[in-house]
Each structure stands twice: as structure tokens, then as C-alpha cells.
XYZ file of C-alpha atoms in Angstrom:
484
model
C 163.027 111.377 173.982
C 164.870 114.458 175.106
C 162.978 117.673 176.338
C 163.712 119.403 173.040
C 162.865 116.463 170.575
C 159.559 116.105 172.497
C 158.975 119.527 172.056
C 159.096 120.232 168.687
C 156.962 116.911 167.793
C 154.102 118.575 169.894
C 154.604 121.587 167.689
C 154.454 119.268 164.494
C 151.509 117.565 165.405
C 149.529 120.950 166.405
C 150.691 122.272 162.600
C 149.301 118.424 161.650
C 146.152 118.883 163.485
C 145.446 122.471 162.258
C 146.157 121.188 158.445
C 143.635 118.899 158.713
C 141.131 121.139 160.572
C 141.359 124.373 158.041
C 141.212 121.137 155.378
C 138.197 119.801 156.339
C 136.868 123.202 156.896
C 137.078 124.187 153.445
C 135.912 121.050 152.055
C 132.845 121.058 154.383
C 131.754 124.453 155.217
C 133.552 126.957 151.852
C 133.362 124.586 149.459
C 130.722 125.777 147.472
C 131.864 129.297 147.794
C 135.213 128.472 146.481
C 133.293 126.516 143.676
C 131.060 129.856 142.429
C 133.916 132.210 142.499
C 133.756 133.566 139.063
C 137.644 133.687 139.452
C 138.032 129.385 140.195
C 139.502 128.929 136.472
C 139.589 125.178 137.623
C 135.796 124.951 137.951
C 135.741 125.898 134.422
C 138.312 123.546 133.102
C 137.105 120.112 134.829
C 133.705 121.541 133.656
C 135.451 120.578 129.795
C 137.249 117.870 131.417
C 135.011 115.398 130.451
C 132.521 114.896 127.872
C 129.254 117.056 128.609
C 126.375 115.885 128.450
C 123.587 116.486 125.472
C 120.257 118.615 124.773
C 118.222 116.230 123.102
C 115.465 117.383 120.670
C 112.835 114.535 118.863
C 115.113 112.071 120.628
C 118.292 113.148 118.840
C 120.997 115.372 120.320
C 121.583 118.549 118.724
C 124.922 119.054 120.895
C 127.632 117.127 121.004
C 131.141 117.114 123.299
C 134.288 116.715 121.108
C 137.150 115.156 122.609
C 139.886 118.368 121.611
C 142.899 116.990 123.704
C 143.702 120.813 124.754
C 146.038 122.092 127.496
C 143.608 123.109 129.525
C 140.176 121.950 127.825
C 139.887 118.402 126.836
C 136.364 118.438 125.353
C 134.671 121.525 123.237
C 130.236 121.675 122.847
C 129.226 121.761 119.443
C 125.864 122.253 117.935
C 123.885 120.478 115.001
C 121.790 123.180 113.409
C 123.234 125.716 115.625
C 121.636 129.075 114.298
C 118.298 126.961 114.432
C 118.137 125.730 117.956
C 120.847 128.484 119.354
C 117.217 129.768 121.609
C 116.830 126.928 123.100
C 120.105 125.539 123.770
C 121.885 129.019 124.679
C 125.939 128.885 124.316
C 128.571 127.022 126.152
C 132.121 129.057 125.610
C 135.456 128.157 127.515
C 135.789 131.522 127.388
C 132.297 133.815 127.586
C 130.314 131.275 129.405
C 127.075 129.694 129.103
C 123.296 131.041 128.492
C 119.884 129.497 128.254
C 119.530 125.423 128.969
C 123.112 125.377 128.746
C 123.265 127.583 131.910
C 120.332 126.741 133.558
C 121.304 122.872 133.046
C 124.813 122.840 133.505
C 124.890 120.623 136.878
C 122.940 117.815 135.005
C 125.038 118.242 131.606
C 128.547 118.598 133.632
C 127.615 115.604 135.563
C 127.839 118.051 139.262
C 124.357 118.212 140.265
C 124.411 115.982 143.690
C 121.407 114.358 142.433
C 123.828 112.333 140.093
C 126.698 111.675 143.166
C 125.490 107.944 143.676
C 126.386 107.599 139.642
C 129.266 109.124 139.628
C 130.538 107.372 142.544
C 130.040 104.108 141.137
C 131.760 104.860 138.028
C 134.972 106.165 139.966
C 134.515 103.222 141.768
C 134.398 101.068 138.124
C 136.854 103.234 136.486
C 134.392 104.381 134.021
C 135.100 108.377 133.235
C 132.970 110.864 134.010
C 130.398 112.292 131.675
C 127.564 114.337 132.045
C 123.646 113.687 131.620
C 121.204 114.608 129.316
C 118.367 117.083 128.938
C 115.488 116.210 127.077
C 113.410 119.026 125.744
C 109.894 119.135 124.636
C 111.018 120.682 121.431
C 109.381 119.422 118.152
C 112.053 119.196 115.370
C 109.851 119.746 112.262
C 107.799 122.002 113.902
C 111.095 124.112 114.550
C 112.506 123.951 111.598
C 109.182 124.983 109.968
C 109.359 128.064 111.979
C 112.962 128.969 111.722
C 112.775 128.414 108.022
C 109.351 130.191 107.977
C 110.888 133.481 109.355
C 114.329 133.414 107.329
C 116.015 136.576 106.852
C 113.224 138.037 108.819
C 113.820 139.600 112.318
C 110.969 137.510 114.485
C 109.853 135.045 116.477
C 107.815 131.743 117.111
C 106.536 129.951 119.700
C 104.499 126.580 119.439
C 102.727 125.167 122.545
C 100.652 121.802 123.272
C 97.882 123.142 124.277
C 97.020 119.798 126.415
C 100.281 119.694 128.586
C 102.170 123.347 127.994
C 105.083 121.763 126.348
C 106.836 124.014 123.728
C 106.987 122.295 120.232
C 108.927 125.739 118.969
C 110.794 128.309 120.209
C 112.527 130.452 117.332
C 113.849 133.879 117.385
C 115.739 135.104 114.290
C 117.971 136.433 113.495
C 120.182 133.774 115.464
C 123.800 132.790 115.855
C 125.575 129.835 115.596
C 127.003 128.779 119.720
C 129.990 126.850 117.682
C 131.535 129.967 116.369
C 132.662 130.854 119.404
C 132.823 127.923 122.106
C 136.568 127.621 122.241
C 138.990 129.821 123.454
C 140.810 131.173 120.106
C 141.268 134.285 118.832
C 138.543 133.125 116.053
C 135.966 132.480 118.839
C 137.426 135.970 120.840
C 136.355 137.658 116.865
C 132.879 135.932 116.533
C 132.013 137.174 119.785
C 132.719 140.832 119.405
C 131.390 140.536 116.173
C 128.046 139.238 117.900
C 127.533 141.159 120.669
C 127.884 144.219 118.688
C 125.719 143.633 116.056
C 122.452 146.370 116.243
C 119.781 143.375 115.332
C 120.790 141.714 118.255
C 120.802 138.145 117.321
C 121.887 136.772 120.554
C 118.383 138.347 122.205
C 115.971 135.174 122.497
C 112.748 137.490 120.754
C 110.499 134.292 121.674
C 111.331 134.947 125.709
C 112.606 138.278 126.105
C 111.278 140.687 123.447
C 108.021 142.305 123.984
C 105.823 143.930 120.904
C 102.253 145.420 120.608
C 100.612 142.687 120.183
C 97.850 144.835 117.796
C 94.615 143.102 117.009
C 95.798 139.225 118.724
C 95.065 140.964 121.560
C 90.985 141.706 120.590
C 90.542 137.753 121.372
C 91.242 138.711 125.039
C 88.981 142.035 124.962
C 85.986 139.342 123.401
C 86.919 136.906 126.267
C 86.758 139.735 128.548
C 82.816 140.813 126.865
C 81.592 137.072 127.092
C 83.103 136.747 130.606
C 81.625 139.397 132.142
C 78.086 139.045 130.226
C 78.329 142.252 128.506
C 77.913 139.991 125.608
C 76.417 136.242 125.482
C 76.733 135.332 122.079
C 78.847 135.791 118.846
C 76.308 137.193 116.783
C 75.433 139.552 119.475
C 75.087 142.864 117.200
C 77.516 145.865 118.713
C 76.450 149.319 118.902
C 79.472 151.068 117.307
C 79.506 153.863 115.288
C 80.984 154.905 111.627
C 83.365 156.766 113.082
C 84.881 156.090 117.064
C 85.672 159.018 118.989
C 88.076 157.980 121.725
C 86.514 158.806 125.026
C 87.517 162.616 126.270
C 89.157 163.277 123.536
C 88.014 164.802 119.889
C 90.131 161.765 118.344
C 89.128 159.247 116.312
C 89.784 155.583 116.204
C 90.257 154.283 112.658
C 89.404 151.030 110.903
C 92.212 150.023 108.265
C 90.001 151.028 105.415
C 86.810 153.025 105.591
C 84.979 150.528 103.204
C 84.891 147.657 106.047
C 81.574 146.809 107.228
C 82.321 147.826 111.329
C 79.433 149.739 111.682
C 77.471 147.637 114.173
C 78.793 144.525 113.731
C 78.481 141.213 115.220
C 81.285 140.128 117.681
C 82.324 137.489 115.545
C 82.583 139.581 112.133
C 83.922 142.358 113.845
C 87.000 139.705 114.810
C 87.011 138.436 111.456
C 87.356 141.381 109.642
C 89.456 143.177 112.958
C 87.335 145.701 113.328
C 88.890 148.527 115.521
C 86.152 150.759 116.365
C 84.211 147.797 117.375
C 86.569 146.616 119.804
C 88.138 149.802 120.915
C 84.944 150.451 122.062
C 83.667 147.088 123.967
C 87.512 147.884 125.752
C 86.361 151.310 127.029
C 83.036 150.162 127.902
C 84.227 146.974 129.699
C 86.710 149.549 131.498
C 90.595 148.815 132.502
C 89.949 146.852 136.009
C 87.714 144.214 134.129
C 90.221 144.157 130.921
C 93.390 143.877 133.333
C 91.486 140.897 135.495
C 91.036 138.955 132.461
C 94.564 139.709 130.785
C 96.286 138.698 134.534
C 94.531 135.472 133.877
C 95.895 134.483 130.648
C 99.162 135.350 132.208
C 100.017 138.640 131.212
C 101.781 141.030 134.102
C 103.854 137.916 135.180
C 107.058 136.305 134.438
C 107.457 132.241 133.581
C 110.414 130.046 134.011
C 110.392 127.415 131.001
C 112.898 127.125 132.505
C 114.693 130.367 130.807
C 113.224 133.076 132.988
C 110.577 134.938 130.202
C 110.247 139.155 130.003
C 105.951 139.873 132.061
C 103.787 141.067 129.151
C 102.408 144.103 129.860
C 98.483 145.467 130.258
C 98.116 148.346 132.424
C 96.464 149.686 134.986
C 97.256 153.604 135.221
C 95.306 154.444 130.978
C 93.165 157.477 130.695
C 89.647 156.094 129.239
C 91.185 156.911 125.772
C 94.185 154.758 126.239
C 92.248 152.203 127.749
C 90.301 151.678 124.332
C 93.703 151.572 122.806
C 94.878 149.039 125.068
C 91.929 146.873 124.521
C 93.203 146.941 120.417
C 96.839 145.679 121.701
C 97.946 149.445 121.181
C 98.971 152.208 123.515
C 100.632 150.758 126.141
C 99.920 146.885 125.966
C 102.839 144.850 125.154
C 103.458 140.979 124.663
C 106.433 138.720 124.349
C 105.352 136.005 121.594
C 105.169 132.964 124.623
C 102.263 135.354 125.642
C 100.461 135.051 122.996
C 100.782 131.615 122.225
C 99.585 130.875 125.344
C 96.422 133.132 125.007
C 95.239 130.825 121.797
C 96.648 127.862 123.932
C 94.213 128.064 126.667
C 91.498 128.899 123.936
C 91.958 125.995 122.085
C 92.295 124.159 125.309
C 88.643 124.928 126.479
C 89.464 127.919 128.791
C 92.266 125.714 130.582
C 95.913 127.099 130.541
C 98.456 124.616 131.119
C 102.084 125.694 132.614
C 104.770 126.105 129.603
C 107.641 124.135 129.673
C 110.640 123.266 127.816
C 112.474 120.448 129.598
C 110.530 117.339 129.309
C 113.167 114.965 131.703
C 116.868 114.772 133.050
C 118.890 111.737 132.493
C 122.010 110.667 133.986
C 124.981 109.446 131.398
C 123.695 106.023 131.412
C 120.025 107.318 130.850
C 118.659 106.401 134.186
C 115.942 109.171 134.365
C 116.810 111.515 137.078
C 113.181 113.858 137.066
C 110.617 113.735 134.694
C 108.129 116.888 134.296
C 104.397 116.902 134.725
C 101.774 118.867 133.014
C 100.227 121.221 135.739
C 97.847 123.702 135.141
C 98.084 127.642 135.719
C 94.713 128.896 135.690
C 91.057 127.981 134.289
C 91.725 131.480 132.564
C 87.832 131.407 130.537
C 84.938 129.376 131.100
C 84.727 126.414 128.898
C 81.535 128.341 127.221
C 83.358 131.395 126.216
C 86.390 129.339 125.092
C 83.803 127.458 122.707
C 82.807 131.144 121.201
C 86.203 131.957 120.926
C 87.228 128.932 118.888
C 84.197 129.613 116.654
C 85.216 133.316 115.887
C 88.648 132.589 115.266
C 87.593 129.588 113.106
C 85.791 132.598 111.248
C 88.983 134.670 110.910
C 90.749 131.718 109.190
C 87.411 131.163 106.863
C 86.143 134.156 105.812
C 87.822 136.937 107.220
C 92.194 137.905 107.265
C 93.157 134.901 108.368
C 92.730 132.714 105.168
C 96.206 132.152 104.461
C 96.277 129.978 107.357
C 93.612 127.113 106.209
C 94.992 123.575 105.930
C 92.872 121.243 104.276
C 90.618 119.085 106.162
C 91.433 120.251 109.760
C 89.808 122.948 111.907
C 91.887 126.133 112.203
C 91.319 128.995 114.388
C 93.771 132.007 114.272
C 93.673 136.006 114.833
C 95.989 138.321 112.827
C 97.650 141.515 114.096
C 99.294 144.847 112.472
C 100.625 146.547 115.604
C 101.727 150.051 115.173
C 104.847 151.391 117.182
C 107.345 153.959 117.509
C 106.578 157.856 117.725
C 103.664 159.031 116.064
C 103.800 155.204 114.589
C 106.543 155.777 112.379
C 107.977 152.242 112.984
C 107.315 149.174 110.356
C 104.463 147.561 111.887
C 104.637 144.256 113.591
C 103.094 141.767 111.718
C 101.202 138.802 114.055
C 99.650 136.043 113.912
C 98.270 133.715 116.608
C 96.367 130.428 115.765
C 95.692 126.827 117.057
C 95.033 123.652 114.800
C 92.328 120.901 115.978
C 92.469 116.987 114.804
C 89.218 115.483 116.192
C 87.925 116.734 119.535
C 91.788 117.722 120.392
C 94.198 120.709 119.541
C 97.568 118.968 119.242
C 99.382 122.546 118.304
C 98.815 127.035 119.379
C 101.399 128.791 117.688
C 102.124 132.926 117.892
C 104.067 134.242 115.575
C 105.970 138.371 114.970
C 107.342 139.359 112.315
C 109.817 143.008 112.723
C 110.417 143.502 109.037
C 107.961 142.468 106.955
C 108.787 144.690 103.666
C 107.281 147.994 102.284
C 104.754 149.562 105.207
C 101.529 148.837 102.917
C 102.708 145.500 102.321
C 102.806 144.200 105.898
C 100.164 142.510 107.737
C 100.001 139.579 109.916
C 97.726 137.728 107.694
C 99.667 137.926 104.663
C 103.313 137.371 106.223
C 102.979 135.541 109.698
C 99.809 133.295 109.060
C 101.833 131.340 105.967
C 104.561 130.295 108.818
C 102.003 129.532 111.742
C 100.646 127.163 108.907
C 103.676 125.530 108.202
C 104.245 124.803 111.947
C 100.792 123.648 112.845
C 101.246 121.262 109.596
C 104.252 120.052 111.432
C 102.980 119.213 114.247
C 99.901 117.441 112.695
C 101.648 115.774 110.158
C 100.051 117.336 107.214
């Protein structure tokens, strides 16, 4: 080999050598950067390059992958019931995206997580095509469709919990959207999106997560917990010492009952709940004082985030109120604010003895060929009330369902406990109240089902109240759960 020959197959081999250096240090080291570059269109199209996995609900899939053939996307999602489950599942668009489990679980339902690698492997290996893995939620089917049909043209949410484990049974927000309208990349799908994310009622907002309200009188059931808990009161037919008429604290202000004719004037704990008594409770909440209200609300979860796995908005009671506001706060006025999860999981841990069990919405991952992949326990947040005061609690909310606002609630035969709420809002309360109700069902020695449930728009302003418009639909959800 001549001098010159010899010396351009050095430089060859160095270009050779460097190749398959910068290769291997992309593969190996900038991989995964190159992979979550929201400009990589490819990531997107192998992520429709095979069929996606399903979110399974009551062991049937309420997604699907369609085989479309495209140019660029060979498979399209599509949803069964779409409008109906559209808060749990989220969307998955070729061209805006993903949200909710469809997000979140992406790397099991593309078939990418690494967890999956040894399966995928083997079917390269076989021949088999890819395909991604399924996501089984803890998601009732009746029970959901009880609550989404409950709420109809309403604005709202649901939420249904097993009290026993923290699994959600329901998780509604209306008004909804169907994920299929726009999960392609036409110019249909491009019009169904602007059409949705400009609408004002915002039906793309998940209300059950992300929306929080005054929760109104639900909230006295954590005030009571708070009076049992910290002995100002030991049992329900302690008598109160309220007045006929409630002056808020430092102020000349006084705290109204709904009507004038209810029987508030020292009442017992557990009629005062019945009938939701304001004075009576406004009043226990200044006494008790903000520090000893905000301990027991931080225990039932309020002032923190949860990850079901959708990330939820904290509920809100304060710590900065003025005595005044503090009596207001102890009503679920002023400035105390739920989501609905909240609030299910306040008659959750009631109904579960005091115990509050972690919520959760994804039961197990599968891989395509249904080899499980993890499988979720039931773990427990926080003994949030005695087992004593959580025995109370069940009997005065038993009371609210029996003889006091509650009664539209009562299903024959079983033991119901609920609470309603009217929660005022907007300035000087102009708003349409929010109408609430919160509520467990009991078969035997066990609660199977805690639901919460808001209603925006209930109608004409003297026709709204959670009894009369949000207790009906908890019913129908706890009597889909129990089978009655």
C-alpha cells in the first residue's frame, strides 16, 4: 500500500471510529433527551404506530386503538361512553396531546415503559407486533353512570370512594366532552378543539380533581369531629349553649339560620346537624378556635394535594381568619374551600371508623399479554378521628338522612348517613349557591360506598339545596354500588 492510499484509509477509519462513538453516544447518554423533545414528531408517530393499549373499567375497556392505515398514524384511540368517562381517561390527540390516565399512563399503554422491555423483546424476537398494556382502574361502571346520569345537564361533580381500601368507584365532572371528537389530526378534530377549549363552562376542567367550592354545611361534620375530639363535647345529645340570634365575634353581625322558625336555640349536637343549624355550629367553630379547627381539617386531608394518580387541586382551611371569619369557616363559608375528592374522603374516613385510606384510581398495570406488571395496595393516610367520635358521627349523620334534610337520600333497608350543604359564594353572595351533598351507605358491619356530590346550577336560588338536588344522585350511586 502506497504512502497516500495508507493515508487516507487512516483518515476513513478515524471518520469510522468517530461515527460510531457520537452513535453510541446518543443512543446511550441523549437518548432520552432526544425522546422528550416536544419537537421529536417521530416519538409521536411510533407512539400511534401500533395499537395502544386500553383503560379498563368493570373489566371492560372503554378505549379502544383503531387500526386507521394513515400516512403518518396507523392507529387512532377511541372511547366507549366518551363524555362519561372523558375524567378519568383524559384525551389522547395526534395532534393536542394527551391528559389525565392517558398522560400519566402513556409508557404502560404505548408499550415504552422499560418495565415492559423483556416483553417486548421477546415479541420482536417472535415477530409478534408491538402493542401496548393495559390500565385497570378502580372505577365502578354503574356507580359512574349513576352519577354522570345523576348530574345531566347540570354543571357538577361526583366522587365515590371505598371507604375500606380508597379506591374510587366514581369520578364525574359535567359538563364533559367526548376525547373522540378530536383524537385525529383533521380539520374536524382542529374545529372540536377550538370549539372546546373556548367554551366559558369549561368542560374539559375535571370539577371532581381540580375545582374547589365552599363546601357550606358538609363541612359542620368536621367542626363536630373537631368538638368530640378535643372533649369540648362527649356526646351527641350534649345540649349547646347558642343563642336565638349569633353575633359573630367583634363584630355587630349576625349569623343566620336558613329560616328563623328552626329549633337552633340550644340544641343538641346531633339535631343541630340534622336540621344544619348555623348559629350552633358557627359558634362551637369560634369557640374551638382556628389552630384546633385547622389540626383536625389537615387530618382529613385538607391543605394537601393527592396523586390518584391525576395530581388533585389542596382544599383549603385557613389559618390567617379574624375570630369572625373563623366561625364562618367552621360553617364551610368565608374562606374554606373543597374540591369534591375532599369531601368524599371526609365521610370516607367516617364511615370507615376514623381510618382514612389513600385514594386511588389505578387498581393494576398489565402488559399486552396481561401478565400483571404492578398491582396497588390499600395503604392508609391517617387515623384522622378516634374510632369513638367516628361512631357519633355515623349516628348524627344517620339522623340527617332520618329525620332531618337529608331524607331524600334513604334507601330501603340499609343504613345511610349523609350531610347536606347550600354554600353561598360570589360578592355579597350573589352567586347560585352550591348545592352538596356528602353521604356513605353501610351493608352489615361494613360501608362498601362514601360519595360527595356539587351541584353549580341547581335552578331558581330558592329552589336549590343540597338535600333536594344532590342527595337524589348520591342515592343513586350508593344503590349502585350496593346493588339495590
Amino acid at each position: 500500500m502506497n504512502k497516500p492510499i495508507r493515508r487516507v484509509s487512516v483518515f476513513c477509519l478515524l471518520l469510522i471510529m468517530a461515527l460510531l462513538l457520537r452513535t453510541n453516544w446518543i443512543q446511550g447518554v441523549e437518548a432520552d433527551t432526544y425522546a422528550n423533545n416536544q419537537y421529536n414528531d417521530r416519538v409521536k408517530y411510533d407512539r400511534y404506530a401500533y395499537p395502544r393499549g386500553n383503560i379498563v373499567a368493570g373489566g371492560q375497556p372503554v378505549t379502544s386503538s383503531d387500526f386507521v392505515n394513515g400516512y403518518r398514524y396507523k392507529y387512532k384511540t377511541t372511547w366507549n361512553d366518551g363524555p362519561m368517562y372523558a375524567p378519568v381517561t383524559g384525551f389522547s390527540s395526534q395532534a393536542f396531546g394527551s391528559s389525565q390516565l392517558e398522560q400519566l399512563e402513556d409508557p404502560i399503554l404505548s408499550g415504552t415503559d422499560d418495565r415492559l422491555f423483556f416483553r417486548n423483546t421477546l415479541d420482536m424476537l417472535t415477530g409478534k407486533q408491538k402493542q401496548g398494556g393495559d390500565v385497570i382502574t378502580t372505577i365502578n361502571p354503574k356507580a359512574q353512570k349513576a352519577a354522570f346520569d345523576g348530574l345531566g345537564n347540570h354543571k357538577g361533580a361526583a366522587v365515590a370512594i371505598d371507604p375500606r381500601t380508597g379506591a374510587i368507584l366514581a369520578l364525574v365532572s359535567t359538563p364533559s366532552y367526548d376525547p373522540s371528537t378530536f383524537a385525529g389530526t383533521s380539520d374536524a378534530d382542529s374545529q372540536a378543539w377550538q370549539a372546546l377549549t373556548k367554551n366559558p363552562d369549561q368542560p374539559m376542567l375535571n370539577r371532581a380533581l381540580r375545582e374547589t367550592y365552599p363546601p357550606g354545611s358538609t363541612f359542620k361534620l368536621v367542626t363536630a369531629a373537631t368538638a368530640f375530639e378535643t372533649g369540648k363535647y362527649q356526646n351527641i345529645t350534649d345540649v349547646t349553649d347558642t343563642p336565638q340570634t349569633y353575633i359573630l365575634p367583634g363584630t355587630n353581625t349576625p349569623l343566620n339560620n336558613d329560616s328563623p322558625d328552626e329549633p337552633c336555640t340550644n340544641a343538641t349536637l346531633v339535631d343541630a346537624l340534622a336540621i344544619s343549624c348555623n348559629t350552633v355550629y358557627g359558634k362551637i367553630g369560634a369557640e374551638l378556635g382556628e389552630q384546633k379547627l385547622l389540626a383536625q381539617a389537615d387530618k382529613f386531608g385538607f391543605n394537601s394535594s393527592f396523586s390518584v394518580p391525576m395530581k388533585s387541586a389542596p382544599s383549603v382551611f385557613p389559618n390567617n381568619s379574624s375570630p369572625d371569619g373563623t366561625a364562618q369557616d367552621a360553617i364551610g363559608q368565608h374562606n374554606t374551600a373543597a374540591t369534591p375528592l375532599q369531601m368524599a374522603m371526609v365521610a370516607s374516613a367516617i364511615a370507615n371508623n376514623g381510618k382514612l385510606m389513600q385514594p386511588y384510581l389505578v387498581d393494576e398495570e398489565r402488559s399486552a399479554n396481561s401478565t400483571t406488571v404492578s398491582k396497588h395496595s390499600a395503604q392508609e393516610m391517617d387515623q384522622a378521628i378516634s374510632p369513638a367520635t367516628a361512631q357519633k358521627l355515623q349516628q348524627m349523620m344517620v339522623a340527617v338522612v332520618q329525620n332531618g334534610t337529608g331524607k331524600l337520600a334513604q334507601i330501603s333497608g340499609v343504613e345511610v348517613g349523609g350531610k347536606t350543604g347550600t354554600a353561598q359564594h360570589g360578592q355579597d353572595n350573589s352567586g347560585l349557591p352550591f348545592a352538596w351533598f356528602v353521604s356513605y351507605a353501610k351493608v352489615g358491619d361494613s360501608a362498601p360506598v362514601a360519595v360527595a356530590v356539587v351541584v353549580e346550577d341547581g335552578g331558581a336560588r330558592n329552589d336549590i339545596s343540597g338535600g333536594a338536588l344532590a342527595a337524589p344522585i348520591a342515592k343513586s350511586v350508593m344503590q349502585a354500588v350496593i346493588g339495590q
